[in-house]
Amino acid sequence: MERRFEQIIFASRWLLAPFYLGLVVSLVLLLAKFTQEIFHIVPHVLEMQEKDVLLAVLTLIDLSLAGNLLLMVIFSGYENFVSKIDVADHKDRPEWMGKVDFGGLKLKLIASIVAISGIHLLKSFMNIDNTSKENLMWMVIVHMTFVVSGVLLALMDRLEGSHHGAHGKAGAAAKSDHH
């Protein structure tokens, strides 16, 4: 009975698969928005001011970073929690696939969020005439919160890694003392 119960629990990981499929649909939605932005920019690029072109390009970069973030979450989440993606022999398989654990995914996620937040902040600074000082202040506060959170997450992961390393070394030393 216990074995059957554990098999059911283990099989329940497949309930996450539709979430990742939904994220793939979200990636398609981002592509649609990216394409819409390109078609909006290209015909008017010669009549746009430099600042407006830069803002449009930052929007494209922002959408691209969000797409990269989604792809990392889809690949890493699926491989960490559902099943291995069996494309090891494919020449285009990214090197990081199968190597990003949950801790690494957290750090990549917060780094992407910081980058996206930084782009939004840069866009606001470039369009400062149309941005209230209060909104700008809150954007800086939120951005710095993301930055500090990222640094703290990285620090916690590093401390956890050295903590496990110290216990591993102490345990190995204790075992060698017994022999």
CSV table of N, CA and C in Angstrom, one decimal:
chain,number,residue,atom,x,y,z
A,1,MET,N,0.8,-1.2,0.0
A,1,MET,CA,0.0,0.0,0.0
A,1,MET,C,0.9,1.3,0.0
A,2,GLU,N,2.0,1.2,0.8
A,2,GLU,CA,2.8,2.4,0.9
A,2,GLU,C,3.5,2.6,-0.5
A,3,ARG,N,3.9,1.5,-1.1
A,3,ARG,CA,4.6,1.7,-2.5
A,3,ARG,C,3.6,2.3,-3.5
A,4,ARG,N,2.4,1.8,-3.5
A,4,ARG,CA,1.3,2.4,-4.4
A,4,ARG,C,1.1,3.9,-4.1
A,5,PHE,N,1.0,4.2,-2.9
A,5,PHE,CA,0.9,5.6,-2.5
A,5,PHE,C,2.0,6.5,-3.0
A,6,GLU,N,3.2,6.0,-2.8
A,6,GLU,CA,4.4,6.7,-3.3
A,6,GLU,C,4.4,6.8,-4.8
A,7,GLN,N,4.0,5.8,-5.5
A,7,GLN,CA,3.9,5.8,-6.9
A,7,GLN,C,2.9,6.9,-7.4
A,8,ILE,N,1.8,7.0,-6.7
A,8,ILE,CA,0.8,8.1,-7.0
A,8,ILE,C,1.4,9.5,-6.8
A,9,ILE,N,2.1,9.6,-5.6
A,9,ILE,CA,2.7,10.9,-5.3
A,9,ILE,C,3.7,11.2,-6.4
A,10,PHE,N,4.6,10.3,-6.8
A,10,PHE,CA,5.6,10.5,-7.8
A,10,PHE,C,5.0,10.9,-9.2
A,11,ALA,N,3.9,10.2,-9.5
A,11,ALA,CA,3.2,10.4,-10.8
A,11,ALA,C,2.5,11.8,-10.8
A,12,SER,N,2.2,12.3,-9.6
A,12,SER,CA,1.5,13.6,-9.5
A,12,SER,C,2.4,14.8,-10.1
A,13,ARG,N,3.7,14.5,-10.3
A,13,ARG,CA,4.5,15.6,-10.9
A,13,ARG,C,4.0,16.0,-12.2
A,14,TRP,N,3.3,15.1,-12.9
A,14,TRP,CA,2.8,15.3,-14.3
A,14,TRP,C,1.7,16.4,-14.3
A,15,LEU,N,1.1,16.6,-13.1
A,15,LEU,CA,0.1,17.7,-13.0
A,15,LEU,C,0.7,19.1,-13.3
A,16,LEU,N,2.0,19.2,-13.2
A,16,LEU,CA,2.7,20.4,-13.5
A,16,LEU,C,2.9,20.6,-15.0
A,17,ALA,N,2.9,19.6,-15.8
A,17,ALA,CA,3.1,19.6,-17.2
A,17,ALA,C,2.2,20.7,-17.9
A,18,PRO,N,0.9,20.7,-17.6
A,18,PRO,CA,0.1,21.8,-18.3
A,18,PRO,C,0.5,23.2,-17.9
A,19,PHE,N,1.1,23.4,-16.7
A,19,PHE,CA,1.6,24.7,-16.4
A,19,PHE,C,2.7,25.1,-17.4
A,20,TYR,N,3.6,24.2,-17.6
A,20,TYR,CA,4.7,24.5,-18.6
A,20,TYR,C,4.2,24.7,-20.0
A,21,LEU,N,3.2,23.9,-20.4
A,21,LEU,CA,2.5,24.1,-21.7
A,21,LEU,C,1.9,25.5,-21.7
A,22,GLY,N,1.3,25.9,-20.7
A,22,GLY,CA,0.7,27.3,-20.6
A,22,GLY,C,1.8,28.4,-20.7
A,23,LEU,N,2.9,28.1,-20.1
A,23,LEU,CA,4.1,29.0,-20.3
A,23,LEU,C,4.6,29.1,-21.7
A,24,VAL,N,4.5,28.0,-22.4
A,24,VAL,CA,4.8,28.0,-23.9
A,24,VAL,C,3.9,28.9,-24.6
A,25,VAL,N,2.6,28.8,-24.3
A,25,VAL,CA,1.6,29.7,-24.9
A,25,VAL,C,1.9,31.1,-24.6
A,26,SER,N,2.3,31.4,-23.4
A,26,SER,CA,2.7,32.7,-23.0
A,26,SER,C,3.9,33.2,-23.8
A,27,LEU,N,4.8,32.3,-24.1
A,27,LEU,CA,6.0,32.7,-25.0
A,27,LEU,C,5.5,33.0,-26.4
A,28,VAL,N,4.5,32.3,-26.9
A,28,VAL,CA,3.9,32.7,-28.2
A,28,VAL,C,3.2,34.1,-28.1
A,29,LEU,N,2.6,34.4,-27.0
A,29,LEU,CA,2.0,35.7,-26.8
A,29,LEU,C,3.0,36.8,-26.8
A,30,LEU,N,4.2,36.6,-26.1
A,30,LEU,CA,5.3,37.5,-26.2
A,30,LEU,C,5.8,37.7,-27.6
A,31,LEU,N,5.9,36.6,-28.3
A,31,LEU,CA,6.3,36.7,-29.7
A,31,LEU,C,5.4,37.6,-30.5
A,32,ALA,N,4.1,37.4,-30.3
A,32,ALA,CA,3.1,38.2,-31.0
A,32,ALA,C,3.2,39.7,-30.7
A,33,LYS,N,3.5,40.0,-29.4
A,33,LYS,CA,3.7,41.4,-29.0
A,33,LYS,C,5.0,41.9,-29.6
A,34,PHE,N,6.0,41.1,-29.6
A,34,PHE,CA,7.3,41.5,-30.2
A,34,PHE,C,7.1,41.9,-31.6
A,35,THR,N,6.4,41.0,-32.4
A,35,THR,CA,6.2,41.2,-33.8
A,35,THR,C,5.4,42.4,-34.0
A,36,GLN,N,4.3,42.7,-33.2
A,36,GLN,CA,3.5,43.9,-33.3
A,36,GLN,C,4.4,45.1,-33.1
A,37,GLU,N,5.3,45.1,-32.2
A,37,GLU,CA,6.2,46.2,-31.9
A,37,GLU,C,7.1,46.5,-33.1
A,38,ILE,N,7.6,45.4,-33.7
A,38,ILE,CA,8.5,45.6,-34.9
A,38,ILE,C,7.7,46.2,-36.0
A,39,PHE,N,6.5,45.7,-36.3
A,39,PHE,CA,5.7,46.2,-37.4
A,39,PHE,C,5.3,47.7,-37.1
A,40,HIS,N,5.2,48.0,-35.9
A,40,HIS,CA,4.9,49.4,-35.5
A,40,HIS,C,6.1,50.4,-35.7
A,41,ILE,N,7.3,49.9,-35.4
A,41,ILE,CA,8.5,50.7,-35.4
A,41,ILE,C,9.0,50.9,-36.8
A,42,VAL,N,9.2,49.8,-37.5
A,42,VAL,CA,9.9,49.8,-38.8
A,42,VAL,C,9.4,50.9,-39.8
A,43,PRO,N,8.1,51.0,-40.0
A,43,PRO,CA,7.6,52.0,-41.0
A,43,PRO,C,7.9,53.4,-40.6
A,44,HIS,N,8.1,53.7,-39.3
A,44,HIS,CA,8.2,55.0,-38.8
A,44,HIS,C,9.6,55.4,-38.4
A,45,VAL,N,10.5,54.4,-38.5
A,45,VAL,CA,11.9,54.6,-37.9
A,45,VAL,C,12.6,55.9,-38.4
A,46,LEU,N,12.4,56.2,-39.7
A,46,LEU,CA,13.1,57.3,-40.3
A,46,LEU,C,12.6,58.7,-39.8
A,47,GLU,N,11.3,58.7,-39.4
A,47,GLU,CA,10.7,59.9,-39.0
A,47,GLU,C,10.7,60.1,-37.4
A,48,MET,N,11.2,59.0,-36.8
A,48,MET,CA,11.2,59.0,-35.3
A,48,MET,C,12.5,59.8,-34.8
A,49,GLN,N,12.3,60.4,-33.6
A,49,GLN,CA,13.5,61.0,-33.0
A,49,GLN,C,14.4,59.9,-32.4
A,50,GLU,N,15.6,60.2,-32.2
A,50,GLU,CA,16.6,59.2,-31.7
A,50,GLU,C,16.1,58.6,-30.4
A,51,LYS,N,15.6,59.5,-29.5
A,51,LYS,CA,15.1,59.0,-28.2
A,51,LYS,C,14.0,58.0,-28.3
A,52,ASP,N,13.1,58.3,-29.3
A,52,ASP,CA,12.0,57.4,-29.5
A,52,ASP,C,12.4,56.0,-30.0
A,53,VAL,N,13.4,56.0,-30.9
A,53,VAL,CA,14.0,54.8,-31.4
A,53,VAL,C,14.6,54.0,-30.3
A,54,LEU,N,15.4,54.7,-29.5
A,54,LEU,CA,16.0,54.0,-28.3
A,54,LEU,C,14.9,53.4,-27.4
A,55,LEU,N,13.9,54.1,-27.1
A,55,LEU,CA,12.8,53.6,-26.3
A,55,LEU,C,12.1,52.4,-26.9
A,56,ALA,N,11.9,52.5,-28.2
A,56,ALA,CA,11.3,51.3,-28.9
A,56,ALA,C,12.2,50.1,-28.8
A,57,VAL,N,13.6,50.3,-29.0
A,57,VAL,CA,14.5,49.2,-29.0
A,57,VAL,C,14.6,48.6,-27.6
A,58,LEU,N,14.5,49.5,-26.5
A,58,LEU,CA,14.5,49.0,-25.2
A,58,LEU,C,13.2,48.2,-24.9
A,59,THR,N,12.1,48.5,-25.5
A,59,THR,CA,10.9,47.7,-25.4
A,59,THR,C,11.1,46.3,-26.0
A,60,LEU,N,11.8,46.3,-27.2
A,60,LEU,CA,12.1,45.0,-27.8
A,60,LEU,C,13.0,44.2,-26.9
A,61,ILE,N,14.0,44.8,-26.3
A,61,ILE,CA,15.0,44.1,-25.5
A,61,ILE,C,14.2,43.6,-24.2
A,62,ASP,N,13.3,44.4,-23.7
A,62,ASP,CA,12.5,44.0,-22.6
A,62,ASP,C,11.7,42.7,-22.9
A,63,LEU,N,11.0,42.7,-24.0
A,63,LEU,CA,10.2,41.6,-24.4
A,63,LEU,C,11.1,40.4,-24.7
A,64,SER,N,12.3,40.6,-25.2
A,64,SER,CA,13.3,39.5,-25.4
A,64,SER,C,13.7,38.9,-24.1
A,65,LEU,N,14.1,39.7,-23.1
A,65,LEU,CA,14.5,39.3,-21.8
A,65,LEU,C,13.3,38.5,-21.1
A,66,ALA,N,12.1,39.0,-21.3
A,66,ALA,CA,11.0,38.2,-20.7
A,66,ALA,C,10.8,36.9,-21.4
A,67,GLY,N,11.1,36.8,-22.7
A,67,GLY,CA,11.0,35.5,-23.4
A,67,GLY,C,12.1,34.6,-22.9
A,68,ASN,N,13.3,35.1,-22.7
A,68,ASN,CA,14.4,34.3,-22.2
A,68,ASN,C,14.1,33.8,-20.8
A,69,LEU,N,13.5,34.6,-20.0
A,69,LEU,CA,13.1,34.2,-18.7
A,69,LEU,C,12.1,33.1,-18.7
A,70,LEU,N,11.1,33.3,-19.6
A,70,LEU,CA,10.1,32.2,-19.7
A,70,LEU,C,10.7,30.9,-20.1
A,71,LEU,N,11.6,31.0,-21.1
A,71,LEU,CA,12.2,29.7,-21.6
A,71,LEU,C,13.0,29.0,-20.5
A,72,MET,N,13.8,29.8,-19.7
A,72,MET,CA,14.5,29.2,-18.6
A,72,MET,C,13.6,28.6,-17.6
A,73,VAL,N,12.5,29.2,-17.3
A,73,VAL,CA,11.6,28.6,-16.3
A,73,VAL,C,10.9,27.4,-16.9
A,74,ILE,N,10.6,27.4,-18.2
A,74,ILE,CA,10.0,26.2,-18.8
A,74,ILE,C,10.9,25.1,-18.8
A,75,PHE,N,12.1,25.3,-19.3
A,75,PHE,CA,13.1,24.2,-19.4
A,75,PHE,C,13.5,23.7,-18.0
A,76,SER,N,14.0,24.6,-17.2
A,76,SER,CA,14.5,24.2,-15.9
A,76,SER,C,13.4,23.6,-15.0
A,77,GLY,N,12.2,24.3,-15.0
A,77,GLY,CA,11.1,23.8,-14.2
A,77,GLY,C,10.7,22.4,-14.6
A,78,TYR,N,10.5,22.2,-15.9
A,78,TYR,CA,10.1,20.9,-16.4
A,78,TYR,C,11.1,19.9,-16.0
A,79,GLU,N,12.4,20.2,-16.3
A,79,GLU,CA,13.4,19.2,-16.0
A,79,GLU,C,13.6,18.9,-14.5
A,80,ASN,N,13.5,19.9,-13.7
A,80,ASN,CA,13.6,19.7,-12.3
A,80,ASN,C,12.5,19.1,-11.6
A,81,PHE,N,11.3,19.3,-12.1
A,81,PHE,CA,10.1,18.8,-11.4
A,81,PHE,C,9.2,17.8,-12.1
A,82,VAL,N,9.4,17.7,-13.4
A,82,VAL,CA,8.5,16.7,-14.1
A,82,VAL,C,9.3,15.6,-14.7
A,83,SER,N,10.1,15.9,-15.8
A,83,SER,CA,10.8,14.8,-16.5
A,83,SER,C,12.0,15.4,-17.2
A,84,LYS,N,13.0,14.6,-17.5
A,84,LYS,CA,14.1,15.1,-18.3
A,84,LYS,C,13.6,15.3,-19.7
A,85,ILE,N,14.1,16.4,-20.4
A,85,ILE,CA,13.8,16.6,-21.8
A,85,ILE,C,14.9,15.8,-22.6
A,86,ASP,N,14.4,14.9,-23.4
A,86,ASP,CA,15.3,13.9,-24.0
A,86,ASP,C,15.8,14.4,-25.4
A,87,VAL,N,16.6,15.5,-25.4
A,87,VAL,CA,17.2,16.0,-26.6
A,87,VAL,C,18.7,16.1,-26.5
A,88,ALA,N,19.3,15.3,-25.7
A,88,ALA,CA,20.7,15.4,-25.4
A,88,ALA,C,21.6,15.4,-26.6
A,89,ASP,N,21.2,14.7,-27.7
A,89,ASP,CA,22.0,14.5,-28.8
A,89,ASP,C,21.8,15.7,-29.9
A,90,HIS,N,20.8,16.6,-29.6
A,90,HIS,CA,20.5,17.7,-30.5
A,90,HIS,C,21.6,18.7,-30.5
A,91,LYS,N,22.1,19.1,-31.6
A,91,LYS,CA,23.3,20.0,-31.7
A,91,LYS,C,22.9,21.4,-31.2
A,92,ASP,N,21.7,21.8,-31.1
A,92,ASP,CA,21.3,23.1,-30.6
A,92,ASP,C,20.9,23.2,-29.1
A,93,ARG,N,21.0,22.0,-28.5
A,93,ARG,CA,20.7,22.0,-27.0
A,93,ARG,C,21.6,22.9,-26.2
A,94,PRO,N,20.9,23.9,-25.5
A,94,PRO,CA,21.7,24.8,-24.7
A,94,PRO,C,22.5,24.0,-23.6
A,95,GLU,N,23.8,24.4,-23.4
A,95,GLU,CA,24.7,23.8,-22.4
A,95,GLU,C,24.1,23.7,-21.0
A,96,TRP,N,23.3,24.8,-20.6
A,96,TRP,CA,22.9,24.9,-19.3
A,96,TRP,C,21.7,23.9,-19.0
A,97,MET,N,21.0,23.4,-20.1
A,97,MET,CA,19.9,22.5,-19.9
A,97,MET,C,20.3,21.3,-19.1
A,98,GLY,N,19.5,21.0,-18.1
A,98,GLY,CA,19.8,19.8,-17.2
A,98,GLY,C,20.8,20.1,-16.1
A,99,LYS,N,21.4,21.3,-16.1
A,99,LYS,CA,22.4,21.6,-15.1
A,99,LYS,C,21.9,22.7,-14.2
A,100,VAL,N,20.8,23.4,-14.5
A,100,VAL,CA,20.3,24.4,-13.6
A,100,VAL,C,19.3,23.8,-12.6
A,101,ASP,N,19.8,23.8,-11.4
A,101,ASP,CA,18.9,23.3,-10.3
A,101,ASP,C,18.0,24.4,-9.8
A,102,PHE,N,17.2,24.1,-8.8
A,102,PHE,CA,16.2,25.1,-8.3
A,102,PHE,C,16.9,26.4,-7.8
A,103,GLY,N,18.0,26.2,-7.1
A,103,GLY,CA,18.8,27.4,-6.6
A,103,GLY,C,19.3,28.2,-7.8
A,104,GLY,N,19.8,27.6,-8.8
A,104,GLY,CA,20.3,28.3,-9.9
A,104,GLY,C,19.2,29.0,-10.7
A,105,LEU,N,18.1,28.3,-10.8
A,105,LEU,CA,16.9,28.9,-11.4
A,105,LEU,C,16.4,30.2,-10.7
A,106,LYS,N,16.4,30.1,-9.4
A,106,LYS,CA,16.1,31.3,-8.6
A,106,LYS,C,17.0,32.5,-8.9
A,107,LEU,N,18.3,32.2,-9.0
A,107,LEU,CA,19.2,33.3,-9.2
A,107,LEU,C,19.1,33.8,-10.6
A,108,LYS,N,18.9,32.9,-11.6
A,108,LYS,CA,18.7,33.4,-13.0
A,108,LYS,C,17.4,34.2,-13.1
A,109,LEU,N,16.4,33.8,-12.4
A,109,LEU,CA,15.1,34.4,-12.4
A,109,LEU,C,15.2,35.8,-11.8
A,110,ILE,N,15.8,36.0,-10.7
A,110,ILE,CA,16.0,37.3,-10.1
A,110,ILE,C,16.9,38.2,-10.9
A,111,ALA,N,17.9,37.6,-11.5
A,111,ALA,CA,18.8,38.4,-12.4
A,111,ALA,C,18.0,38.9,-13.6
A,112,SER,N,17.1,38.1,-14.2
A,112,SER,CA,16.3,38.5,-15.3
A,112,SER,C,15.3,39.6,-14.9
A,113,ILE,N,14.8,39.5,-13.7
A,113,ILE,CA,13.8,40.5,-13.2
A,113,ILE,C,14.5,41.8,-13.0
A,114,VAL,N,15.8,41.7,-12.4
A,114,VAL,CA,16.6,43.0,-12.2
A,114,VAL,C,16.8,43.6,-13.6
A,115,ALA,N,17.2,42.8,-14.6
A,115,ALA,CA,17.5,43.4,-15.9
A,115,ALA,C,16.2,44.0,-16.5
A,116,ILE,N,15.1,43.3,-16.4
A,116,ILE,CA,13.8,43.9,-16.9
A,116,ILE,C,13.5,45.2,-16.2
A,117,SER,N,13.6,45.1,-14.9
A,117,SER,CA,13.3,46.3,-14.1
A,117,SER,C,14.3,47.5,-14.5
A,118,GLY,N,15.5,47.2,-14.7
A,118,GLY,CA,16.5,48.2,-15.1
A,118,GLY,C,16.2,48.8,-16.4
A,119,ILE,N,15.7,48.0,-17.3
A,119,ILE,CA,15.3,48.5,-18.7
A,119,ILE,C,14.1,49.5,-18.5
A,120,HIS,N,13.1,49.1,-17.7
A,120,HIS,CA,11.9,49.9,-17.4
A,120,HIS,C,12.4,51.3,-16.8
A,121,LEU,N,13.3,51.2,-15.9
A,121,LEU,CA,13.8,52.4,-15.2
A,121,LEU,C,14.6,53.2,-16.2
A,122,LEU,N,15.4,52.6,-17.1
A,122,LEU,CA,16.1,53.4,-18.1
A,122,LEU,C,15.1,54.1,-19.1
A,123,LYS,N,14.1,53.3,-19.4
A,123,LYS,CA,13.0,53.9,-20.3
A,123,LYS,C,12.4,55.2,-19.6
A,124,SER,N,12.2,55.0,-18.3
A,124,SER,CA,11.6,56.2,-17.6
A,124,SER,C,12.5,57.4,-17.5
A,125,PHE,N,13.8,57.1,-17.3
A,125,PHE,CA,14.8,58.2,-17.3
A,125,PHE,C,14.9,58.8,-18.7
A,126,MET,N,14.8,58.0,-19.7
A,126,MET,CA,14.9,58.6,-21.1
A,126,MET,C,13.6,59.4,-21.4
A,127,ASN,N,12.5,59.1,-20.8
A,127,ASN,CA,11.3,59.8,-21.0
A,127,ASN,C,10.9,60.6,-19.8
A,128,ILE,N,11.9,61.2,-19.1
A,128,ILE,CA,11.7,61.8,-17.8
A,128,ILE,C,10.7,63.0,-17.8
A,129,ASP,N,10.5,63.6,-19.0
A,129,ASP,CA,9.5,64.7,-19.1
A,129,ASP,C,8.1,64.2,-18.9
A,130,ASN,N,7.8,63.0,-19.2
A,130,ASN,CA,6.5,62.4,-19.1
A,130,ASN,C,6.3,61.5,-17.9
A,131,THR,N,7.3,61.5,-17.0
A,131,THR,CA,7.3,60.6,-15.8
A,131,THR,C,7.3,61.5,-14.6
A,132,SER,N,6.3,61.3,-13.7
A,132,SER,CA,6.3,62.0,-12.5
A,132,SER,C,7.4,61.6,-11.5
A,133,LYS,N,7.9,62.6,-10.8
A,133,LYS,CA,9.0,62.3,-9.8
A,133,LYS,C,8.6,61.2,-8.8
A,134,GLU,N,7.4,61.2,-8.4
A,134,GLU,CA,6.9,60.2,-7.5
A,134,GLU,C,7.0,58.8,-8.1
A,135,ASN,N,6.5,58.7,-9.3
A,135,ASN,CA,6.6,57.4,-10.0
A,135,ASN,C,8.0,56.9,-10.2
A,136,LEU,N,8.9,57.9,-10.6
A,136,LEU,CA,10.3,57.6,-10.7
A,136,LEU,C,10.9,57.1,-9.4
A,137,MET,N,10.6,57.8,-8.3
A,137,MET,CA,11.1,57.4,-7.0
A,137,MET,C,10.7,56.0,-6.7
A,138,TRP,N,9.4,55.6,-6.9
A,138,TRP,CA,8.9,54.3,-6.6
A,138,TRP,C,9.6,53.3,-7.5
A,139,MET,N,9.8,53.6,-8.8
A,139,MET,CA,10.5,52.7,-9.7
A,139,MET,C,11.9,52.4,-9.2
A,140,VAL,N,12.6,53.4,-8.7
A,140,VAL,CA,13.9,53.2,-8.2
A,140,VAL,C,13.9,52.4,-7.0
A,141,ILE,N,12.9,52.6,-6.1
A,141,ILE,CA,12.8,51.8,-4.9
A,141,ILE,C,12.5,50.4,-5.2
A,142,VAL,N,11.6,50.1,-6.1
A,142,VAL,CA,11.3,48.7,-6.5
A,142,VAL,C,12.5,48.1,-7.2
A,143,HIS,N,13.2,48.8,-8.0
A,143,HIS,CA,14.4,48.3,-8.7
A,143,HIS,C,15.4,47.9,-7.7
A,144,MET,N,15.7,48.8,-6.7
A,144,MET,CA,16.7,48.5,-5.7
A,144,MET,C,16.3,47.4,-4.8
A,145,THR,N,15.0,47.2,-4.6
A,145,THR,CA,14.5,46.1,-3.8
A,145,THR,C,14.8,44.8,-4.6
A,146,PHE,N,14.6,44.8,-5.9
A,146,PHE,CA,15.0,43.6,-6.7
A,146,PHE,C,16.5,43.3,-6.6
A,147,VAL,N,17.3,44.4,-6.7
A,147,VAL,CA,18.7,44.2,-6.7
A,147,VAL,C,19.2,43.6,-5.3
A,148,VAL,N,18.7,44.2,-4.3
A,148,VAL,CA,19.1,43.8,-2.9
A,148,VAL,C,18.6,42.3,-2.7
A,149,SER,N,17.4,42.0,-3.2
A,149,SER,CA,16.8,40.7,-3.1
A,149,SER,C,17.7,39.7,-3.8
A,150,GLY,N,18.2,40.1,-5.0
A,150,GLY,CA,19.1,39.2,-5.8
A,150,GLY,C,20.4,39.0,-5.1
A,151,VAL,N,21.0,40.0,-4.5
A,151,VAL,CA,22.2,39.9,-3.8
A,151,VAL,C,22.0,39.0,-2.6
A,152,LEU,N,20.9,39.2,-1.8
A,152,LEU,CA,20.7,38.4,-0.7
A,152,LEU,C,20.4,36.9,-1.0
A,153,LEU,N,19.7,36.7,-2.1
A,153,LEU,CA,19.5,35.3,-2.6
A,153,LEU,C,20.8,34.6,-2.9
A,154,ALA,N,21.7,35.4,-3.7
A,154,ALA,CA,23.0,34.8,-4.0
A,154,ALA,C,23.8,34.5,-2.8
A,155,LEU,N,23.8,35.5,-1.8
A,155,LEU,CA,24.5,35.3,-0.6
A,155,LEU,C,24.0,34.1,0.2
A,156,MET,N,22.7,33.9,0.3
A,156,MET,CA,22.1,32.8,1.0
A,156,MET,C,22.5,31.5,0.3
A,157,ASP,N,22.5,31.4,-1.0
A,157,ASP,CA,22.9,30.2,-1.7
A,157,ASP,C,24.4,29.9,-1.5
A,158,ARG,N,25.2,31.0,-1.5
A,158,ARG,CA,26.6,30.8,-1.3
A,158,ARG,C,26.9,30.3,0.2
A,159,LEU,N,26.2,30.9,1.1
A,159,LEU,CA,26.3,30.4,2.5
A,159,LEU,C,25.8,29.0,2.7
A,160,GLU,N,24.7,28.7,2.1
A,160,GLU,CA,24.2,27.3,2.1
A,160,GLU,C,25.2,26.3,1.5
A,161,GLY,N,25.8,26.7,0.4
A,161,GLY,CA,26.8,25.9,-0.3
A,161,GLY,C,28.0,25.6,0.6
A,162,SER,N,28.5,26.7,1.2
A,162,SER,CA,29.7,26.6,2.1
A,162,SER,C,29.3,25.8,3.3
A,163,HIS,N,28.1,26.0,3.8
A,163,HIS,CA,27.6,25.3,5.0
A,163,HIS,C,27.6,23.8,4.7
A,164,HIS,N,27.1,23.4,3.6
A,164,HIS,CA,27.0,22.0,3.2
A,164,HIS,C,28.5,21.5,3.0
A,165,GLY,N,29.3,22.4,2.3
A,165,GLY,CA,30.7,22.0,2.1
A,165,GLY,C,31.4,21.7,3.4
A,166,ALA,N,31.2,22.6,4.4
A,166,ALA,CA,31.9,22.5,5.7
A,166,ALA,C,31.4,21.2,6.4
A,167,HIS,N,30.1,20.9,6.3
A,167,HIS,CA,29.6,19.7,7.0
A,167,HIS,C,30.2,18.5,6.2
A,168,GLY,N,30.2,18.6,4.9
A,168,GLY,CA,30.8,17.5,4.1
A,168,GLY,C,32.2,17.2,4.5
A,169,LYS,N,33.0,18.3,4.6
A,169,LYS,CA,34.4,18.1,4.9
A,169,LYS,C,34.6,17.6,6.4
A,170,ALA,N,33.8,18.2,7.3
A,170,ALA,CA,33.9,17.7,8.7
A,170,ALA,C,33.5,16.2,8.8
A,171,GLY,N,32.4,15.9,8.0
A,171,GLY,CA,32.0,14.5,8.0
A,171,GLY,C,33.0,13.6,7.5
A,172,ALA,N,33.7,14.0,6.4
A,172,ALA,CA,34.7,13.2,5.7
A,172,ALA,C,35.9,13.1,6.7
A,173,ALA,N,36.3,14.2,7.4
A,173,ALA,CA,37.4,14.1,8.3
A,173,ALA,C,37.1,13.2,9.5
A,174,ALA,N,35.8,13.3,10.0
A,174,ALA,CA,35.4,12.4,11.1
A,174,ALA,C,35.5,10.9,10.7
A,175,LYS,N,35.1,10.7,9.4
A,175,LYS,CA,35.1,9.3,9.0
A,175,LYS,C,36.6,8.8,8.8
A,176,SER,N,37.5,9.7,8.4
A,176,SER,CA,38.9,9.3,8.2
A,176,SER,C,39.5,9.1,9.6
A,177,ASP,N,39.1,9.8,10.6
A,177,ASP,CA,39.6,9.7,11.9
A,177,ASP,C,39.3,8.3,12.5
A,178,HIS,N,38.1,7.8,12.1
A,178,HIS,CA,37.6,6.5,12.6
A,178,HIS,C,38.4,5.4,12.0
A,179,HIS,N,38.9,5.6,10.8
A,179,HIS,CA,39.6,4.5,10.1
A,179,HIS,C,41.0,4.5,10.4
